[in-house]
CSV table of C-alpha atoms and ligand atoms in Angstrom, one decimal:
chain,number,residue,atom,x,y,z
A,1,UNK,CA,175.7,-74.4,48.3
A,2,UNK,CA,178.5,-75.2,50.5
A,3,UNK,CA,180.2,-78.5,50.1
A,4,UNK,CA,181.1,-78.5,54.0
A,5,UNK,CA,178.8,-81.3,56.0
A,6,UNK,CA,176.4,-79.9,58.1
A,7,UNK,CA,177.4,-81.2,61.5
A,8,UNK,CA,172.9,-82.4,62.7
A,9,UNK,CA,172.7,-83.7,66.3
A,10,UNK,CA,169.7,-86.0,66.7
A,11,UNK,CA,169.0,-87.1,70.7
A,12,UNK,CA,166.4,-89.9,71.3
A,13,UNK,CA,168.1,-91.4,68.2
A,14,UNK,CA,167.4,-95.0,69.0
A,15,UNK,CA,163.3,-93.7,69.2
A,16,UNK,CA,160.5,-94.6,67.1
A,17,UNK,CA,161.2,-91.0,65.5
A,18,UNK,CA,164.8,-91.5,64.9
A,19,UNK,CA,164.2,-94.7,63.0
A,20,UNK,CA,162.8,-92.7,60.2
A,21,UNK,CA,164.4,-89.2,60.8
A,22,UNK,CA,168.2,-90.6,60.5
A,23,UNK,CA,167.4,-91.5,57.0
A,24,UNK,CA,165.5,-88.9,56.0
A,25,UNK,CA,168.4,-86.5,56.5
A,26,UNK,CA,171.0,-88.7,55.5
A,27,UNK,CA,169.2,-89.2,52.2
A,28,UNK,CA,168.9,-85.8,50.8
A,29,UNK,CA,165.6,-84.5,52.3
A,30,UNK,CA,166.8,-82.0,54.6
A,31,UNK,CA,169.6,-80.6,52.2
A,32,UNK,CA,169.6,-82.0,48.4
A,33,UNK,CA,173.7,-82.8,47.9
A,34,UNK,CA,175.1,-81.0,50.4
A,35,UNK,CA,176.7,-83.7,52.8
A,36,UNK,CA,176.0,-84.1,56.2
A,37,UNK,CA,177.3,-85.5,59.4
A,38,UNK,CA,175.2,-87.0,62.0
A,39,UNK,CA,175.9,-86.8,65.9
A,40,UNK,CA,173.6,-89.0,67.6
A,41,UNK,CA,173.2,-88.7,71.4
A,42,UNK,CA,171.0,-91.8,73.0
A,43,UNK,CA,171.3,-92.8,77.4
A,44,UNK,CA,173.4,-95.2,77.8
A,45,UNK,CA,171.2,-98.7,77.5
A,46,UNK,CA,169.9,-97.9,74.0
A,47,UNK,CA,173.3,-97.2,72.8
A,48,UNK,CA,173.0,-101.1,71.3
A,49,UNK,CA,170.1,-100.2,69.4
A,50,UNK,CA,171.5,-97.2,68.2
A,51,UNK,CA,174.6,-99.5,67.1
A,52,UNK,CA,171.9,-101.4,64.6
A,53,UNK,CA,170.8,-98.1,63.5
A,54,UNK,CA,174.0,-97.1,62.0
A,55,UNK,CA,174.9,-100.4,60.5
A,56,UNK,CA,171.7,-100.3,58.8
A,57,UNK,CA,172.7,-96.2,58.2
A,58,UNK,CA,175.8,-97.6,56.6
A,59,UNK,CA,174.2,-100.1,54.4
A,60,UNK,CA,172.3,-97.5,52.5
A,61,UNK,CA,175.6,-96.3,51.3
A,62,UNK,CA,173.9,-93.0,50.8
A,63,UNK,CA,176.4,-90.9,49.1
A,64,UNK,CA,176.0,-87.3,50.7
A,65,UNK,CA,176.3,-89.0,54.7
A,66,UNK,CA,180.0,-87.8,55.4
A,67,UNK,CA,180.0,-89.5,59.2
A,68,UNK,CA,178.4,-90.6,62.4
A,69,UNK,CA,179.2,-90.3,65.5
A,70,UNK,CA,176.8,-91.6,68.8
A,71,UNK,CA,177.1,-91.7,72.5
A,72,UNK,CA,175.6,-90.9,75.5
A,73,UNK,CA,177.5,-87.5,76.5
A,74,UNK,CA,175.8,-84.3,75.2
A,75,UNK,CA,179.1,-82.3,75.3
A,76,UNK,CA,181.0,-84.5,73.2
A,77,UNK,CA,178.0,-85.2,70.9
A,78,UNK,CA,177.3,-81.5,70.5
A,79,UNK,CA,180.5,-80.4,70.0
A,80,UNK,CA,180.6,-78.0,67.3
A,81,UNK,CA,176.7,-79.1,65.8
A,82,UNK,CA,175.3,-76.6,63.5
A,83,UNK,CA,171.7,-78.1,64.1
A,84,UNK,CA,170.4,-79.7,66.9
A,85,UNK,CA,166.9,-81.5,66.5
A,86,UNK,CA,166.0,-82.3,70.6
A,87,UNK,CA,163.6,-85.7,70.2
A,88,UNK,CA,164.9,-87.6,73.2
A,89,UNK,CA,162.1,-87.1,75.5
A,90,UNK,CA,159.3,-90.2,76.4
A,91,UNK,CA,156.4,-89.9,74.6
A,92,UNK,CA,152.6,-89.9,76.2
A,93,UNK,CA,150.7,-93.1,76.7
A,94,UNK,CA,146.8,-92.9,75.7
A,95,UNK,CA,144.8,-91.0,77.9
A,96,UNK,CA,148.1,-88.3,78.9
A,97,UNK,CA,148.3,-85.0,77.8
A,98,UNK,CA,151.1,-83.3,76.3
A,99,UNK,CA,151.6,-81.6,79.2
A,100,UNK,CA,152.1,-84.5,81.6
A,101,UNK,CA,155.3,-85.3,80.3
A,102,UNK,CA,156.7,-81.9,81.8
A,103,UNK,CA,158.4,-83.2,85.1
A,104,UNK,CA,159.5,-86.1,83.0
A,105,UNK,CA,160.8,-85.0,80.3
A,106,UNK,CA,162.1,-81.4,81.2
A,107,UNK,CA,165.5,-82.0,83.4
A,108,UNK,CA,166.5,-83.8,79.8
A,109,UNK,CA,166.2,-80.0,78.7
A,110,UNK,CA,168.4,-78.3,81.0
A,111,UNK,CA,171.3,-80.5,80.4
A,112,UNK,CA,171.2,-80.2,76.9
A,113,UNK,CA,170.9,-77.1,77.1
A,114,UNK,CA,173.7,-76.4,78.9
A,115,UNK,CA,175.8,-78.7,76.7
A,116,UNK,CA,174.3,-77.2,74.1
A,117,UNK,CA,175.8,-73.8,75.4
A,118,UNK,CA,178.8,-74.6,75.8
A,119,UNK,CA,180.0,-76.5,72.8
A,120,UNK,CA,177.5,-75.8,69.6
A,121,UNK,CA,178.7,-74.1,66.6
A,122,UNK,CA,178.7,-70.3,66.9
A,123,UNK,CA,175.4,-70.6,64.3
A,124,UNK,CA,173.8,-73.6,65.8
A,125,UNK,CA,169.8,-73.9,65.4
A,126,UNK,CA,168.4,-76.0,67.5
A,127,UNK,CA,165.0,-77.5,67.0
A,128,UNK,CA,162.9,-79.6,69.7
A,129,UNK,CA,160.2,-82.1,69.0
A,130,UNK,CA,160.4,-84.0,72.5
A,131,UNK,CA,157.2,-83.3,74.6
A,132,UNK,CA,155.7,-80.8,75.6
A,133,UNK,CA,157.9,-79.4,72.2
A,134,UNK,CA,157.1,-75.7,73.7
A,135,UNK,CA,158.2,-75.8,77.1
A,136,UNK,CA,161.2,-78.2,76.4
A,137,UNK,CA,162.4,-75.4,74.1
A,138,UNK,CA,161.8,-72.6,76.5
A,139,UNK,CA,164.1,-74.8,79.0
A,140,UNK,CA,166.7,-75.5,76.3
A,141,UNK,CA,166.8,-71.8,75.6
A,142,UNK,CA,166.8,-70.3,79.4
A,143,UNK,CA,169.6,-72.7,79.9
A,144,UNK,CA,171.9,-71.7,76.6
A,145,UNK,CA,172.2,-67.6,77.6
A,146,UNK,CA,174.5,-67.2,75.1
A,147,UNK,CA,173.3,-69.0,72.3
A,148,UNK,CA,170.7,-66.1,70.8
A,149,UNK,CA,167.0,-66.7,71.9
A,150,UNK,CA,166.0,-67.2,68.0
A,151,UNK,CA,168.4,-70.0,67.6
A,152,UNK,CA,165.3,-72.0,69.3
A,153,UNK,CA,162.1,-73.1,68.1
A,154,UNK,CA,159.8,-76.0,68.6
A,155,UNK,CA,158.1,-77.7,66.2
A,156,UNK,CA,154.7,-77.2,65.4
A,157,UNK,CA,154.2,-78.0,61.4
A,158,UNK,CA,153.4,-81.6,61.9
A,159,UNK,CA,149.7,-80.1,63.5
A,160,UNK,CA,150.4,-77.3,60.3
A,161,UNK,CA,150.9,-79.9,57.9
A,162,UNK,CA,148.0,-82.1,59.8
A,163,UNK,CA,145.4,-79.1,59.1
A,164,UNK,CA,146.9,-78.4,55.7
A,165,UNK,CA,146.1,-82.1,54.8
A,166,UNK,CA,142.6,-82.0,56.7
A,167,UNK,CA,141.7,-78.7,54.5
A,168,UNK,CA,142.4,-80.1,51.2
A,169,UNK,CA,140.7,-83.6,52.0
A,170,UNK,CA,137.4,-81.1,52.9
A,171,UNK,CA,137.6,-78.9,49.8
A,172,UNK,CA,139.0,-81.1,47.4
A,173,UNK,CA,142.4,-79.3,46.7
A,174,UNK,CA,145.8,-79.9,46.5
A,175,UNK,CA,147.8,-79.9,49.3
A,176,UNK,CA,149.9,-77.5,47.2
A,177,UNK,CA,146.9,-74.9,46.9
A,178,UNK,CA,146.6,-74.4,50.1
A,179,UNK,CA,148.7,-71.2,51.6
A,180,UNK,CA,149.1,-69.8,54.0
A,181,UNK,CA,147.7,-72.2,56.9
A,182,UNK,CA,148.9,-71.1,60.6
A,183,UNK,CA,149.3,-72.9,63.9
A,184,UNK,CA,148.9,-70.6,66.9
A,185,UNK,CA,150.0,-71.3,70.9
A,186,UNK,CA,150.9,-74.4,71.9
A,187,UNK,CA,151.5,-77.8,70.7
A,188,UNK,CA,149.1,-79.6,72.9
A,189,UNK,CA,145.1,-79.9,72.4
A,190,UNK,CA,144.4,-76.0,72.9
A,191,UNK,CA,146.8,-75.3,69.8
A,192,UNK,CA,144.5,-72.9,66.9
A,193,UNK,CA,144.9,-74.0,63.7
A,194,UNK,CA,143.5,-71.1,61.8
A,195,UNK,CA,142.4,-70.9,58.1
A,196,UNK,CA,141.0,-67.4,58.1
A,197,UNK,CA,144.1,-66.0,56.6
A,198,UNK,CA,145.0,-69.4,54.8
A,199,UNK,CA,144.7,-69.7,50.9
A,200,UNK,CA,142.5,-72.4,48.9
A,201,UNK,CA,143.7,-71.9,45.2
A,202,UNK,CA,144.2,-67.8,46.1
A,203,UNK,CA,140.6,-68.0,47.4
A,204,UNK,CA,140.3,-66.9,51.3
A,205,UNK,CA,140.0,-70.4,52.5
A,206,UNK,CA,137.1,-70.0,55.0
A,207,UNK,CA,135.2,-68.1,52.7
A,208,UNK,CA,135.8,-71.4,50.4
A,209,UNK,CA,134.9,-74.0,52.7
A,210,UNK,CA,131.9,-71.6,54.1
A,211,UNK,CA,130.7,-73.7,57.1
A,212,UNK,CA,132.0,-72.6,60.6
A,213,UNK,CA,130.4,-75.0,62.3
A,214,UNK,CA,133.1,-77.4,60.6
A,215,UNK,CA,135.9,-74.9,61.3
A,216,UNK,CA,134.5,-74.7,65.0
A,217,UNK,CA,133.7,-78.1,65.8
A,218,UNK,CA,135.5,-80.7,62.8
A,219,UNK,CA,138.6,-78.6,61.6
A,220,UNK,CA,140.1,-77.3,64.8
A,221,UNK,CA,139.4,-80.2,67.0
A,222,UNK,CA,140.7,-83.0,64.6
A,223,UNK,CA,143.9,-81.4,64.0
A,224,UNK,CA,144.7,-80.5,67.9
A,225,UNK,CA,143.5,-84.1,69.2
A,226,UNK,CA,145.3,-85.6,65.8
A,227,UNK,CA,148.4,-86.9,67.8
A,228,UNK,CA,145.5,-88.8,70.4
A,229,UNK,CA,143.8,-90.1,67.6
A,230,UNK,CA,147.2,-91.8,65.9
A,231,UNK,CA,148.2,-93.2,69.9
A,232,UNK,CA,144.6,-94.7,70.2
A,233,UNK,CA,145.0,-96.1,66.2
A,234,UNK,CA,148.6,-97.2,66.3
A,235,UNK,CA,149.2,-98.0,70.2
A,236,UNK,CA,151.7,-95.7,69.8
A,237,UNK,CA,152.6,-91.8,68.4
A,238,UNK,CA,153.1,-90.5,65.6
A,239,UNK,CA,156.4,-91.2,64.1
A,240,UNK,CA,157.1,-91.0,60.8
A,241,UNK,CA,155.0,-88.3,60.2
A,242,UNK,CA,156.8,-86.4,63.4
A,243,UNK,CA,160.0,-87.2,61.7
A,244,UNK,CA,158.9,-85.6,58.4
A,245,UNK,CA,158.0,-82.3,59.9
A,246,UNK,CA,160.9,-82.1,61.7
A,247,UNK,CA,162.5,-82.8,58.6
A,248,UNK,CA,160.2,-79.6,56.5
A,249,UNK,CA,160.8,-77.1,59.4
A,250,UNK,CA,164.3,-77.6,59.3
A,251,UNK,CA,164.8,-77.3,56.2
A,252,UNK,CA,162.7,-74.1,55.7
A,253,UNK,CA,164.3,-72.7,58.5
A,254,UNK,CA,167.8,-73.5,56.8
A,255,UNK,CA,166.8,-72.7,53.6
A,256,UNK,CA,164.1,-70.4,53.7
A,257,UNK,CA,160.2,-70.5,53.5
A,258,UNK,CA,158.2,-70.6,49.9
A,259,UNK,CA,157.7,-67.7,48.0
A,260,UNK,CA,153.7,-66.1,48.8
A,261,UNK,CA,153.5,-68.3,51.6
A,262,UNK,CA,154.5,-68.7,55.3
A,263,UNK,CA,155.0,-71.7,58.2
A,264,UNK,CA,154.2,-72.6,61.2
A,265,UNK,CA,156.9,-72.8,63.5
A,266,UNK,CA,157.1,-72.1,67.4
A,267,UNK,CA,159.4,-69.0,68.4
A,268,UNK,CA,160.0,-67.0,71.1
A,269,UNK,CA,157.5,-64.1,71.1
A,270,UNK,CA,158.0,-60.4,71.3
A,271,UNK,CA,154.5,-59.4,72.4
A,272,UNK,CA,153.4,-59.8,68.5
A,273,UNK,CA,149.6,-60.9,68.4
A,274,UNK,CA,149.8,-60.2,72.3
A,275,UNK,CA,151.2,-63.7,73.1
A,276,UNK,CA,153.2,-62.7,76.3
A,277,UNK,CA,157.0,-62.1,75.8
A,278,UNK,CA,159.4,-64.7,76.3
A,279,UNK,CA,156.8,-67.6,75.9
A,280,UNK,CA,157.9,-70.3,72.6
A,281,UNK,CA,154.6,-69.8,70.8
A,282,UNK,CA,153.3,-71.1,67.4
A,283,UNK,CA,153.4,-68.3,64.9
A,284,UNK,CA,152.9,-67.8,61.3
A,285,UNK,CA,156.7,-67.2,60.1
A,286,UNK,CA,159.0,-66.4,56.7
A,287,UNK,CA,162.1,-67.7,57.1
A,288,UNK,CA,165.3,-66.8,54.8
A,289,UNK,CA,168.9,-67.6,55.4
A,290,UNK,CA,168.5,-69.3,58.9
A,291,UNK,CA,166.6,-66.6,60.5
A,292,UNK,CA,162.6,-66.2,61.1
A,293,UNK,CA,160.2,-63.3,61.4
A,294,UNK,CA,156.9,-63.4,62.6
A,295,UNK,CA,154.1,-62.4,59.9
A,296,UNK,CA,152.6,-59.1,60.9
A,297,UNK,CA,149.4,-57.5,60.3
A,298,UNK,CA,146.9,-60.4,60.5
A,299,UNK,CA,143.4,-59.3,61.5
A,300,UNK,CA,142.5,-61.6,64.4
A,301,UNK,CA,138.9,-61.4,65.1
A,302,UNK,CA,137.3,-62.3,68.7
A,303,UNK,CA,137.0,-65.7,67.9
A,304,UNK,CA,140.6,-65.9,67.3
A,305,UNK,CA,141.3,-64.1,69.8
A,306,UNK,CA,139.8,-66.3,72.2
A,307,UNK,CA,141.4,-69.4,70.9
A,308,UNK,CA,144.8,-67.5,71.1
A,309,UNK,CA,144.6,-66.3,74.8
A,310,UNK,CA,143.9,-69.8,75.3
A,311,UNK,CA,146.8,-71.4,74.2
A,312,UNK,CA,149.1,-68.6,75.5
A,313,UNK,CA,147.2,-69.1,78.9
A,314,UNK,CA,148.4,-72.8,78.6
A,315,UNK,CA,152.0,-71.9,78.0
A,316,UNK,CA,152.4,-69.4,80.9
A,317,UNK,CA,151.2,-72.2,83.3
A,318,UNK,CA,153.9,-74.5,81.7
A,319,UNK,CA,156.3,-72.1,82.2
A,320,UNK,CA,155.3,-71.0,86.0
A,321,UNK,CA,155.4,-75.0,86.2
A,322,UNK,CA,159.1,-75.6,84.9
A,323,UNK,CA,159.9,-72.4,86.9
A,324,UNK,CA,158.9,-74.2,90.2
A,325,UNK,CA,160.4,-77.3,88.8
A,326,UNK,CA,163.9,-75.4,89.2
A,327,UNK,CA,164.4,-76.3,85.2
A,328,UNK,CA,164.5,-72.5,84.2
B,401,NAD,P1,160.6,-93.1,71.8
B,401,NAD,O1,160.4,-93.4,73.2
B,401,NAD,O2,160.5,-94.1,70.7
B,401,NAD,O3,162.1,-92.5,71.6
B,401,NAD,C1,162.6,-91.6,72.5
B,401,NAD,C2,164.1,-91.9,72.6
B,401,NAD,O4,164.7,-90.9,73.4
B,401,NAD,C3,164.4,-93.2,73.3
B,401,NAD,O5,165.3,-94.0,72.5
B,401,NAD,C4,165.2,-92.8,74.6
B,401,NAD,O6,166.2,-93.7,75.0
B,401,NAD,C5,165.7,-91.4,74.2
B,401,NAD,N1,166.1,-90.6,75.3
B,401,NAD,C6,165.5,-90.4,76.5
B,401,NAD,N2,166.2,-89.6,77.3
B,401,NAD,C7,167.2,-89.1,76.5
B,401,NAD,C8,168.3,-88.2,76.8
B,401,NAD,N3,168.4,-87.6,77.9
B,401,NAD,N4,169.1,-88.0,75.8
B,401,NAD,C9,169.1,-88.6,74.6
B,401,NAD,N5,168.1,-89.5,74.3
B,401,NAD,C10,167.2,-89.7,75.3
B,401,NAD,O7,159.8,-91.8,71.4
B,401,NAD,P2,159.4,-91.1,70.0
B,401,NAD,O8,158.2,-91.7,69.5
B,401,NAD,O9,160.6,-91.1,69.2
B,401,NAD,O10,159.1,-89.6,70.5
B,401,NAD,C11,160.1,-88.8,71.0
B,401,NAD,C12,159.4,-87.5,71.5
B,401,NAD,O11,158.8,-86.8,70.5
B,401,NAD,C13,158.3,-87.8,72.5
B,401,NAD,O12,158.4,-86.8,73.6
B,401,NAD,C14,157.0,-87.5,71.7
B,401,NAD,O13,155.9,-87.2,72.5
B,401,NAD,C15,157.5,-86.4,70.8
B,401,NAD,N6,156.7,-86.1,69.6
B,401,NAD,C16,156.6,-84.8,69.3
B,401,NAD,C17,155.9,-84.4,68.1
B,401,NAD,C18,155.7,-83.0,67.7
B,401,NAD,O14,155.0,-82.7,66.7
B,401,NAD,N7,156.3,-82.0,68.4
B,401,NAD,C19,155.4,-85.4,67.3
B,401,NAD,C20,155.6,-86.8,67.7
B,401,NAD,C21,156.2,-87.1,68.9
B,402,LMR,C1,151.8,-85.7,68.0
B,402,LMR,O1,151.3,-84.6,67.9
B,402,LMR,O2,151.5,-86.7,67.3
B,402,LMR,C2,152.8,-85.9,69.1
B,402,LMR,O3,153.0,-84.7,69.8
B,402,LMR,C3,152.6,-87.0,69.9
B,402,LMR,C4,151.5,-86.8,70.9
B,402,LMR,O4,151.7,-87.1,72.1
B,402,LMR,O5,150.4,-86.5,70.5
């Protein structure tokens, strides 16, 4: 592995999310030994906070954290990033949808990227986890043209870690027995976590848990309304679990999905599963040396179907949303 740092832009640094992603990476989780440098873009009043962040970054002494750099100017922060992990965005309060956070939170996706654009490093990936994850990313990507469209995704393997954790709790497995697991459309509460192609043990994992009334009306719901459940719980959302998936779909988009299995990541589609083109959809994906391809040949049967279309239906409204917005 190369001995350069990775130059990793985090935005929204000074968030709940930052607090745990900053260390995450600088510790080792994102690429073992190879050193990294961290760029960290905040606005302007949390820049203080941030300041505590990185003496408290600094007294870790972690050995593989080559520098930091913050400030509030995305051109200057971006400049020459390799990987750029979007989080800046406000999160929902309870009661909100995703999708409420669109004239909010969007315009921070133009400008970035645009920064993005015009100073990232000629191989930069850039992931987003700010709300609504999706449609951020689609403005991010509409606004980098020459930064390829695969260089975006947004996350969606917290809800694929979520339903791989819910699967194993119902059939008594191991997390690691279960393959396979895929998140389909959005992020938001008409996302499809589907376990008809996922693996229990090498066993087809619906056939093992045998009851679709629970797929139907347990498993599907209490993953998509998970991130609602942990705002009603906690007061606020999900955080250090948010942090750890962006963490895992980095790092298997950098480094490349297991072996007889695949992820859950949200890509731009070309028509696969007839999601509409151009939308950033949830797919199942490999990924090896930095670069995705969407899993072909599933069977998807009406009921999938169904919960597909959905989904999709959601994003296209998102997108004719942000289009009237001006942001793309
Ligand atoms: P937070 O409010 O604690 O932190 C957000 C930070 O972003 C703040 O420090 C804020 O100052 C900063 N920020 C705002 N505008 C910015 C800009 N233009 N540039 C740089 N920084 C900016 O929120 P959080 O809990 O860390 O969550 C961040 C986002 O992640 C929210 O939108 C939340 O909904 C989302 N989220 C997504 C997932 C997912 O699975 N995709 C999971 C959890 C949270
Ligand atoms: C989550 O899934 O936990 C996050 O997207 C936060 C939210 O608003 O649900």
């Amino acid at each position: 592995m190369s001995s350069t740092p990775l130059k990793v832009a985090v935005t929204g640094a000074a968030g709940q999310i930052g607090y745990s992603l900053l260390f995450r990476l600088a510790s080792g989780s994102l690429l073992g030994d190879r050193p990294i440098e961290l760029r960290l873009l905040e606005i302007t009043p949390a820049l203080k906070a941030l300041e505590g962040v990185v003496m408290e970054l600094d007294d870790c002494a972690f050995p593989n954290l080559a520098g930091v750099e913050i400030g509030d100017d995305a051109e200057t922060i971006f400049d020459g990033v390799n990987l750029a992990l979007l989080v800046g965005a406000r999160p929902r309060g309870p009661g909100m949808e995703r999708g409420d956070l669109l004239s909010a939170n969007g315009a921070i996706f133009t400008a970035q990227g645009k920064a993005l654009n015009k100073v990232a490093a000629d191989d930069v990936r850039v992931g987003v986890t700010g709300n609504p994850a999706n449609t951020n990313a689609l403005i991010a990507m509409t606004n980098a043209p020459d930064i390829p469209q695969e260089r975006f995704s947004a996350l969606t393997r917290l809800d694929h870690n979520r339903a791989i954790s819910q699967l194993a709790a119902k059939t008594g497995a191991a997390v690691t027995d279960i393959k396979k697991m895929t998140i389909w459309g959005n992020h938001s509460a008409t996302q499809y976590p589907d376990i008809f192609h996922a693996e229990v043990g090498g066993k087809n994992a619906a056939e093992v848990v045998g009851d679709q009334a629970w797929i139907a009306d347990t498993f599907i719901p209490t993953v998509a309304k998970r991130g609602a459940a942990i705002i009603d719980a906690r007061g606020s959302s999900s955080a250090a679990s948010a942090a750890s998936a962006t963490v895992d779909a980095a790092r298997d988009w950098l480094l490349g999905s297991p072996e007889n299995d695949w992820v859950s990541m949200a890509v731009v589609s070309d028509g696969s599963y007839g999601v509409p083109e151009g939308l950033i959809s949830s797919f199942p994906v490999t990924t090896k040396d930095g670069d995705w391809s969407i899993v072909q040949g599933l069977e998807i049967d009406d009921f999938s179907r169904g919960k597909i279309d959905a989904s999709t239906a959601e994003l296209a409204d998102e997108r004719d949303a942000v289009k009237e917005l001006g942001l793309i």
